[in-house]
PDB file of C-alpha atoms in Angstrom:
ATOM      1  CA  PRO A   1      -8.192 -52.372 -18.443  1.00  0.00           C
ATOM      2  CA  THR A   2      -9.743 -49.211 -17.040  1.00  0.00           C
ATOM      3  CA  THR A   3      -9.789 -48.157 -13.409  1.00  0.00           C
ATOM      4  CA  VAL A   4     -12.113 -45.613 -11.839  1.00  0.00           C
ATOM      5  CA  LEU A   5     -10.709 -43.704  -8.918  1.00  0.00           C
ATOM      6  CA  LYS A   6     -13.047 -41.659  -6.744  1.00  0.00           C
ATOM      7  CA  VAL A   7     -11.608 -38.998  -4.470  1.00  0.00           C
ATOM      8  CA  LYS A   8     -13.637 -37.362  -1.773  1.00  0.00           C
ATOM      9  CA  GLY A   9     -12.454 -34.359   0.215  1.00  0.00           C
ATOM     10  CA  VAL A  10     -12.663 -30.677   0.906  1.00  0.00           C
ATOM     11  CA  VAL A  11     -10.448 -28.069  -0.778  1.00  0.00           C
ATOM     12  CA  LYS A  12      -9.410 -25.306   1.590  1.00  0.00           C
ATOM     13  CA  PRO A  13      -7.921 -22.100   0.210  1.00  0.00           C
ATOM     14  CA  SER A  14      -4.464 -21.182   1.420  1.00  0.00           C
ATOM     15  CA  LEU A  15      -4.212 -18.515   4.072  1.00  0.00           C
ATOM     16  CA  ASN A  16      -0.928 -17.356   2.529  1.00  0.00           C
ATOM     17  CA  HIS A  17      -1.753 -15.107  -0.438  1.00  0.00           C
ATOM     18  CA  SER A  18       1.831 -14.040  -1.121  1.00  0.00           C
ATOM     19  CA  LYS A  19       2.030 -16.290  -4.197  1.00  0.00           C
ATOM     20  CA  ASP A  20      -0.682 -14.136  -5.809  1.00  0.00           C
ATOM     21  CA  TYR A  21       1.819 -11.261  -6.021  1.00  0.00           C
ATOM     22  CA  PRO A  22       4.680 -12.042  -8.446  1.00  0.00           C
ATOM     23  CA  CYS A  23       6.456  -8.653  -8.148  1.00  0.00           C
ATOM     24  CA  ASN A  24       8.033  -7.275  -5.020  1.00  0.00           C
ATOM     25  CA  ARG A  25       9.540  -4.130  -3.652  1.00  0.00           C
ATOM     26  CA  GLY A  26      11.208  -5.638  -0.613  1.00  0.00           C
ATOM     27  CA  GLU A  27       8.414  -6.696   1.727  1.00  0.00           C
ATOM     28  CA  LEU A  28       5.772  -4.937  -0.388  1.00  0.00           C
ATOM     29  CA  LEU A  29       4.340  -7.478  -2.813  1.00  0.00           C
ATOM     30  CA  LEU A  30       2.654  -6.318  -6.042  1.00  0.00           C
ATOM     31  CA  ARG A  31       0.472  -7.991  -8.666  1.00  0.00           C
ATOM     32  CA  ARG A  32       2.349  -5.978 -11.305  1.00  0.00           C
ATOM     33  CA  ASP A  33       5.064  -3.346 -11.333  1.00  0.00           C
ATOM     34  CA  THR A  34       4.129  -1.224 -14.333  1.00  0.00           C
ATOM     35  CA  VAL A  35       1.181   1.056 -15.012  1.00  0.00           C
ATOM     36  CA  GLU A  36      -0.065   2.311 -18.357  1.00  0.00           C
ATOM     37  CA  PHE A  37      -1.944   5.548 -18.953  1.00  0.00           C
ATOM     38  CA  ALA A  38      -3.279   6.787 -22.272  1.00  0.00           C
ATOM     39  CA  GLY A  39      -3.764  10.308 -23.513  1.00  0.00           C
ATOM     40  CA  ASP A  40      -3.458  13.742 -22.018  1.00  0.00           C
ATOM     41  CA  LYS A  41      -6.091  13.707 -19.299  1.00  0.00           C
ATOM     42  CA  PRO A  42      -5.797  12.955 -15.563  1.00  0.00           C
ATOM     43  CA  GLN A  43      -6.145   9.250 -14.805  1.00  0.00           C
ATOM     44  CA  THR A  44      -5.958   6.852 -11.891  1.00  0.00           C
ATOM     45  CA  GLU A  45      -4.826   3.239 -11.859  1.00  0.00           C
ATOM     46  CA  ARG A  46      -4.689   0.661  -9.071  1.00  0.00           C
ATOM     47  CA  ILE A  47      -2.171  -2.067  -8.327  1.00  0.00           C
ATOM     48  CA  ALA A  48      -3.162  -4.789  -5.868  1.00  0.00           C
ATOM     49  CA  CYS A  49      -0.533  -5.115  -3.153  1.00  0.00           C
ATOM     50  CA  MET A  50       0.233  -6.944   0.088  1.00  0.00           C
ATOM     51  CA  ASN A  51       2.336  -6.053   3.105  1.00  0.00           C
ATOM     52  CA  ASN A  52       4.478  -9.160   3.588  1.00  0.00           C
ATOM     53  CA  SER A  53       6.328  -7.791   6.618  1.00  0.00           C
ATOM     54  CA  SER A  54       5.736  -7.960  10.357  1.00  0.00           C
ATOM     55  CA  ARG A  55       5.238  -4.185  10.676  1.00  0.00           C
ATOM     56  CA  ALA A  56       2.714  -1.655   9.395  1.00  0.00           C
ATOM     57  CA  MET A  57       3.530   0.289   6.210  1.00  0.00           C
ATOM     58  CA  ARG A  58       2.562   3.862   5.373  1.00  0.00           C
ATOM     59  CA  LEU A  59       3.509   4.510   1.756  1.00  0.00           C
ATOM     60  CA  GLU A  60       3.536   7.617  -0.422  1.00  0.00           C
ATOM     61  CA  ALA A  61       5.295   8.959  -3.506  1.00  0.00           C
ATOM     62  CA  ASP A  62       8.868  10.132  -3.024  1.00  0.00           C
ATOM     63  CA  THR A  63       8.322  13.605  -4.489  1.00  0.00           C
ATOM     64  CA  LEU A  64      12.044  14.373  -4.682  1.00  0.00           C
ATOM     65  CA  LEU A  65      12.735  11.462  -7.045  1.00  0.00           C
ATOM     66  CA  SER A  66       9.426  10.740  -8.789  1.00  0.00           C
ATOM     67  CA  SER A  67       8.443  12.280 -12.104  1.00  0.00           C
ATOM     68  CA  ARG A  68       6.195  15.323 -11.854  1.00  0.00           C
ATOM     69  CA  GLY A  69       2.490  14.732 -12.205  1.00  0.00           C
ATOM     70  CA  LEU A  70       2.441  11.411 -10.308  1.00  0.00           C
ATOM     71  CA  ARG A  71       0.794  10.846  -6.929  1.00  0.00           C
ATOM     72  CA  LEU A  72       0.530   7.716  -4.820  1.00  0.00           C
ATOM     73  CA  LYS A  73      -1.634   6.642  -1.917  1.00  0.00           C
ATOM     74  CA  THR A  74      -2.638   3.296  -0.502  1.00  0.00           C
ATOM     75  CA  GLU A  75      -6.067   1.993   0.336  1.00  0.00           C
ATOM     76  CA  PRO A  76      -6.188   1.403   3.228  1.00  0.00           C
ATOM     77  CA  GLU A  77      -3.918   4.312   4.190  1.00  0.00           C
ATOM     78  CA  VAL A  78      -1.808   2.081   6.456  1.00  0.00           C
ATOM     79  CA  LEU A  79      -1.171  -1.533   5.470  1.00  0.00           C
ATOM     80  CA  VAL A  80      -0.816  -3.608   8.623  1.00  0.00           C
ATOM     81  CA  ALA A  81       1.300  -6.771   8.618  1.00  0.00           C
ATOM     82  CA  GLY A  82      -0.077  -9.342   6.165  1.00  0.00           C
ATOM     83  CA  GLN A  83      -2.798  -7.007   4.865  1.00  0.00           C
ATOM     84  CA  GLU A  84      -3.811  -6.728   1.223  1.00  0.00           C
ATOM     85  CA  GLY A  85      -4.760  -3.431  -0.350  1.00  0.00           C
ATOM     86  CA  ASP A  86      -4.233  -1.201  -3.387  1.00  0.00           C
ATOM     87  CA  LEU A  87      -1.589   1.239  -4.512  1.00  0.00           C
ATOM     88  CA  VAL A  88      -3.586   4.053  -6.106  1.00  0.00           C
ATOM     89  CA  ILE A  89      -1.499   5.927  -8.688  1.00  0.00           C
ATOM     90  CA  THR A  90      -2.785   9.172 -10.170  1.00  0.00           C
ATOM     91  CA  TYR A  91      -1.302  10.859 -13.227  1.00  0.00           C
ATOM     92  CA  THR A  92      -2.001  14.516 -13.983  1.00  0.00           C
ATOM     93  CA  PRO A  93      -0.191  15.574 -17.169  1.00  0.00           C
ATOM     94  CA  GLU A  94       1.379  18.989 -17.259  1.00  0.00           C
ATOM     95  CA  SER A  95      -0.152  21.114 -19.996  1.00  0.00           C
ATOM     96  CA  ASP A  96       2.969  23.097 -20.822  1.00  0.00           C
ATOM     97  CA  SER A  97       5.414  20.248 -21.277  1.00  0.00           C
ATOM     98  CA  LYS A  98       6.315  17.664 -23.849  1.00  0.00           C
ATOM     99  CA  LYS A  99       4.535  14.362 -23.225  1.00  0.00           C
ATOM    100  CA  PRO A 100       7.030  11.656 -22.165  1.00  0.00           C
ATOM    101  CA  LEU A 101       6.809   7.993 -23.134  1.00  0.00           C
ATOM    102  CA  TRP A 102       7.382   6.857 -19.568  1.00  0.00           C
ATOM    103  CA  LEU A 103       7.687   8.219 -16.055  1.00  0.00           C
ATOM    104  CA  LYS A 104       9.055   6.788 -12.825  1.00  0.00           C
ATOM    105  CA  LEU A 105       7.320   6.694  -9.478  1.00  0.00           C
ATOM    106  CA  TYR A 106       9.415   6.022  -6.392  1.00  0.00           C
ATOM    107  CA  ILE A 107       7.713   4.680  -3.273  1.00  0.00           C
ATOM    108  CA  LYS A 108       8.585   6.377   0.016  1.00  0.00           C
ATOM    109  CA  GLY A 109       8.225   4.247   3.150  1.00  0.00           C
ATOM    110  CA  LEU A 110      10.279   1.211   2.094  1.00  0.00           C
ATOM    111  CA  ALA A 111      13.774   0.569   3.447  1.00  0.00           C
ATOM    112  CA  LEU A 112      15.248   0.033  -0.020  1.00  0.00           C
ATOM    113  CA  PRO A 113      17.536   1.970  -2.366  1.00  0.00           C
ATOM    114  CA  PRO A 114      15.651   4.154  -4.897  1.00  0.00           C
ATOM    115  CA  ARG A 115      15.971   1.810  -7.884  1.00  0.00           C
ATOM    116  CA  ALA A 116      14.385  -1.012  -5.865  1.00  0.00           C
ATOM    117  CA  ARG A 117      11.420   1.251  -4.972  1.00  0.00           C
ATOM    118  CA  GLU A 118      10.424   2.307  -8.488  1.00  0.00           C
ATOM    119  CA  ILE A 119       7.302   1.673 -10.530  1.00  0.00           C
ATOM    120  CA  VAL A 120       7.430   2.401 -14.252  1.00  0.00           C
ATOM    121  CA  VAL A 121       4.527   4.415 -15.639  1.00  0.00           C
ATOM    122  CA  GLN A 122       4.123   4.123 -19.410  1.00  0.00           C
ATOM    123  CA  ILE A 123       2.320   6.877 -21.309  1.00  0.00           C
ATOM    124  CA  LYS A 124       0.616   5.790 -24.520  1.00  0.00           C
ATOM    125  CA  LYS A 125       0.112   8.453 -27.135  1.00  0.00           C
ATOM    126  CA  GLU A 126      -3.409   9.035 -28.392  1.00  0.00           C
ATOM    127  CA  GLU A 127      -3.759   7.959 -31.996  1.00  0.00           C
ATOM    128  CA  LYS A 128      -5.447  10.490 -34.251  1.00  0.00           C
TER     129      LYS A 128
END
């Protein structure tokens, strides 16, 4: 025997988008927590993020701890509570140094110890 079941309804998207961000840095949620750059030229990469706290966040690179050549800003500049945005990471390689395989970027503006605020930046070598 076969039965046909008809379902009628309306699907409403969830207002809570936090499940779309599997990585976290405390109350800062991220779609991913690594970035990959290739070659020896300046590049920019974006990571979708969400402020999952009840306060506004103003984030920047911790220049004392982060590897040289990395910059960070957010778009929008201030993430209000519950707002989604982008971490914009820029890499400018230094011409006089050996090219590393990876760098570390530490986010300033989060109430976390340094290791919990890091993003790993992988540098792929250009194949000749």
